[in-house]
GROMACS .gro file of C-alpha atoms in nm:
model
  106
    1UNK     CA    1  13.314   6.616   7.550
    2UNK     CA    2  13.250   6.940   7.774
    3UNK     CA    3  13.022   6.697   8.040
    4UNK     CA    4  13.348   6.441   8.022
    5UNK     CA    5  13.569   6.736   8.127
    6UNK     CA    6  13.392   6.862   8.368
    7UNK     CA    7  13.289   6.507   8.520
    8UNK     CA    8  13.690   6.423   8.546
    9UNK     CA    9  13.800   6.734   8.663
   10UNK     CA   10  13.541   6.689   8.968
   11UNK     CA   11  13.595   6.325   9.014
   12UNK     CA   12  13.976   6.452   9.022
   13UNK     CA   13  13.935   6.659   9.244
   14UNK     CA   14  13.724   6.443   9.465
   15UNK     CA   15  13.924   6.142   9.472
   16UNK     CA   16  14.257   6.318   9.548
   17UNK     CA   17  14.062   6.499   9.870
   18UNK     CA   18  14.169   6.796   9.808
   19UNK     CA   19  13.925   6.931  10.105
   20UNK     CA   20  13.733   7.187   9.851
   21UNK     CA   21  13.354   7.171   9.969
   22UNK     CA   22  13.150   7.343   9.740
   23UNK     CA   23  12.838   7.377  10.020
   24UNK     CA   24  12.828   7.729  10.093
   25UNK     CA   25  13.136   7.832   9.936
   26UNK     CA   26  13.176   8.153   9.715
   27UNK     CA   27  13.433   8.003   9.538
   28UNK     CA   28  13.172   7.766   9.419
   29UNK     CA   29  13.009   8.068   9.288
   30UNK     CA   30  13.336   8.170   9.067
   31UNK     CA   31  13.360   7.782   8.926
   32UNK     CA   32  12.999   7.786   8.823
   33UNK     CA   33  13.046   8.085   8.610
   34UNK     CA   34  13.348   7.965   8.477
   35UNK     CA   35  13.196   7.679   8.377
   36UNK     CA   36  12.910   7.853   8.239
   37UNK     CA   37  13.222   8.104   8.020
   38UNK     CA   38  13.425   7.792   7.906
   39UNK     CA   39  13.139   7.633   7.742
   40UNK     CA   40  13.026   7.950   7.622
   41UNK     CA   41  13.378   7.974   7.427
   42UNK     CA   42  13.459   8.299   7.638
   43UNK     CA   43  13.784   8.217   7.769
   44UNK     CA   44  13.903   8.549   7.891
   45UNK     CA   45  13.557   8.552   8.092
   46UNK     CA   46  13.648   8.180   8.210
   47UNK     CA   47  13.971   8.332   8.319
   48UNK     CA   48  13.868   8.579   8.562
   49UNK     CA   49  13.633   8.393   8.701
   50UNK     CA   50  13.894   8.109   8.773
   51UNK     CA   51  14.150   8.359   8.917
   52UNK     CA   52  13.866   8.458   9.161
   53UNK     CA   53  13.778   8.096   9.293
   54UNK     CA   54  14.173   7.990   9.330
   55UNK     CA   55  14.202   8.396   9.536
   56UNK     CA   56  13.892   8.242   9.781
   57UNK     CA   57  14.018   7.899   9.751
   58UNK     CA   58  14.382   7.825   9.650
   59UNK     CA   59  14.374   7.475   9.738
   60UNK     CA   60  14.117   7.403   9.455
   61UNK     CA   61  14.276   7.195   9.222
   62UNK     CA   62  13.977   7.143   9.008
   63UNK     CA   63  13.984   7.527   8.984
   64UNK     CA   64  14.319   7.526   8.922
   65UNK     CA   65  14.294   7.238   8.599
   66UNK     CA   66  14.057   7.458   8.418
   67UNK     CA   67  14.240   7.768   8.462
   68UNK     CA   68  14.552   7.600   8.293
   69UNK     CA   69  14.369   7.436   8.053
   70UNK     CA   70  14.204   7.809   7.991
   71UNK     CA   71  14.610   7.948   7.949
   72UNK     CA   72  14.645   7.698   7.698
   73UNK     CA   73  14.362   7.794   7.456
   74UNK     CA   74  14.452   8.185   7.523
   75UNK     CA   75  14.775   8.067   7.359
   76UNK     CA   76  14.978   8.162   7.719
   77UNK     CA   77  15.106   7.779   7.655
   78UNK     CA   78  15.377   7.817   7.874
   79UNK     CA   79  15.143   7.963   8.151
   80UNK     CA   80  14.953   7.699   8.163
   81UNK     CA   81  15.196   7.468   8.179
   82UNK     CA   82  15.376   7.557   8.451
   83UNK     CA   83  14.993   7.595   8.624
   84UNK     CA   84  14.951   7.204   8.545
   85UNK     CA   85  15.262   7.101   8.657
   86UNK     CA   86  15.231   7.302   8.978
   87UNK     CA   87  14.894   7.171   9.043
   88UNK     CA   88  14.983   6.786   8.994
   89UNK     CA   89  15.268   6.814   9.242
   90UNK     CA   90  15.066   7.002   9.494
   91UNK     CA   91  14.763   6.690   9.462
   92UNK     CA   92  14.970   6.365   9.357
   93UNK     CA   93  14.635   6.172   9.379
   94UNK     CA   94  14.470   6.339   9.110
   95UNK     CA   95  14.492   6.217   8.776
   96UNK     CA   96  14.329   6.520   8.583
   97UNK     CA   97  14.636   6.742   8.603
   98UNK     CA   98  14.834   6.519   8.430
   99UNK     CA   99  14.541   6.452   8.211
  100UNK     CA  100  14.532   6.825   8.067
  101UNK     CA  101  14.919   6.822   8.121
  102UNK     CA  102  14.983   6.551   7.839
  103UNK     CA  103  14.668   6.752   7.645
  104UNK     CA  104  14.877   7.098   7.657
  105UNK     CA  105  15.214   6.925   7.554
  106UNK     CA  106  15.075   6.738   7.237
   0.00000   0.00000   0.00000
């Protein structure tokens, strides 16, 4: 299920062209690790780590997804929310927004 996640979120994030190259990025850094937390069940860890890819890269939607998706399982619902709502409006084109959108809300 994790591999699914992750394999939508950066399929999302491709399709919509959001611009986020991960080639010599830090942010890419910051994702990894978060990546690494969330399947490690440490979501505060996942957290931080997201914070710090969307402060080098606020554009990153795929960053972004996972953070909100993060909210939700902290129980900050309503955080996360308003993150995924936010985040499909600023990249129409990507479906994974409204994916963990519908997933927060049910």
């Amino acid at each position: 299920m994790k591999i699914l996640i992750v394999a939508m979120l950066l399929v999302g994030s491709a399709a919509a062209g959001d611009g986020w190259n991960p080639e010599g990025n830090k942010a890419i850094d910051a994702y990894n690790a978060a990546i690494d937390a969330d399947n490690a069940g440490q979501n505060k860890a996942a957290e931080a780590r997201l914070r710090k890819c969307l402060k080098l890269e606020p554009d990153a939607g795929v960053c972004a997804v996972l953070l909100g998706r993060v909210l939700v399982r902290l129980g900050r619902a309503d955080e996360g929310i308003e993150l995924l709502r936010a985040t499909a409006a600023a990249h129409p084109t990507n479906t994974a927004p409204l994916a963990f959108l519908a997933y927060a809300l049910f």
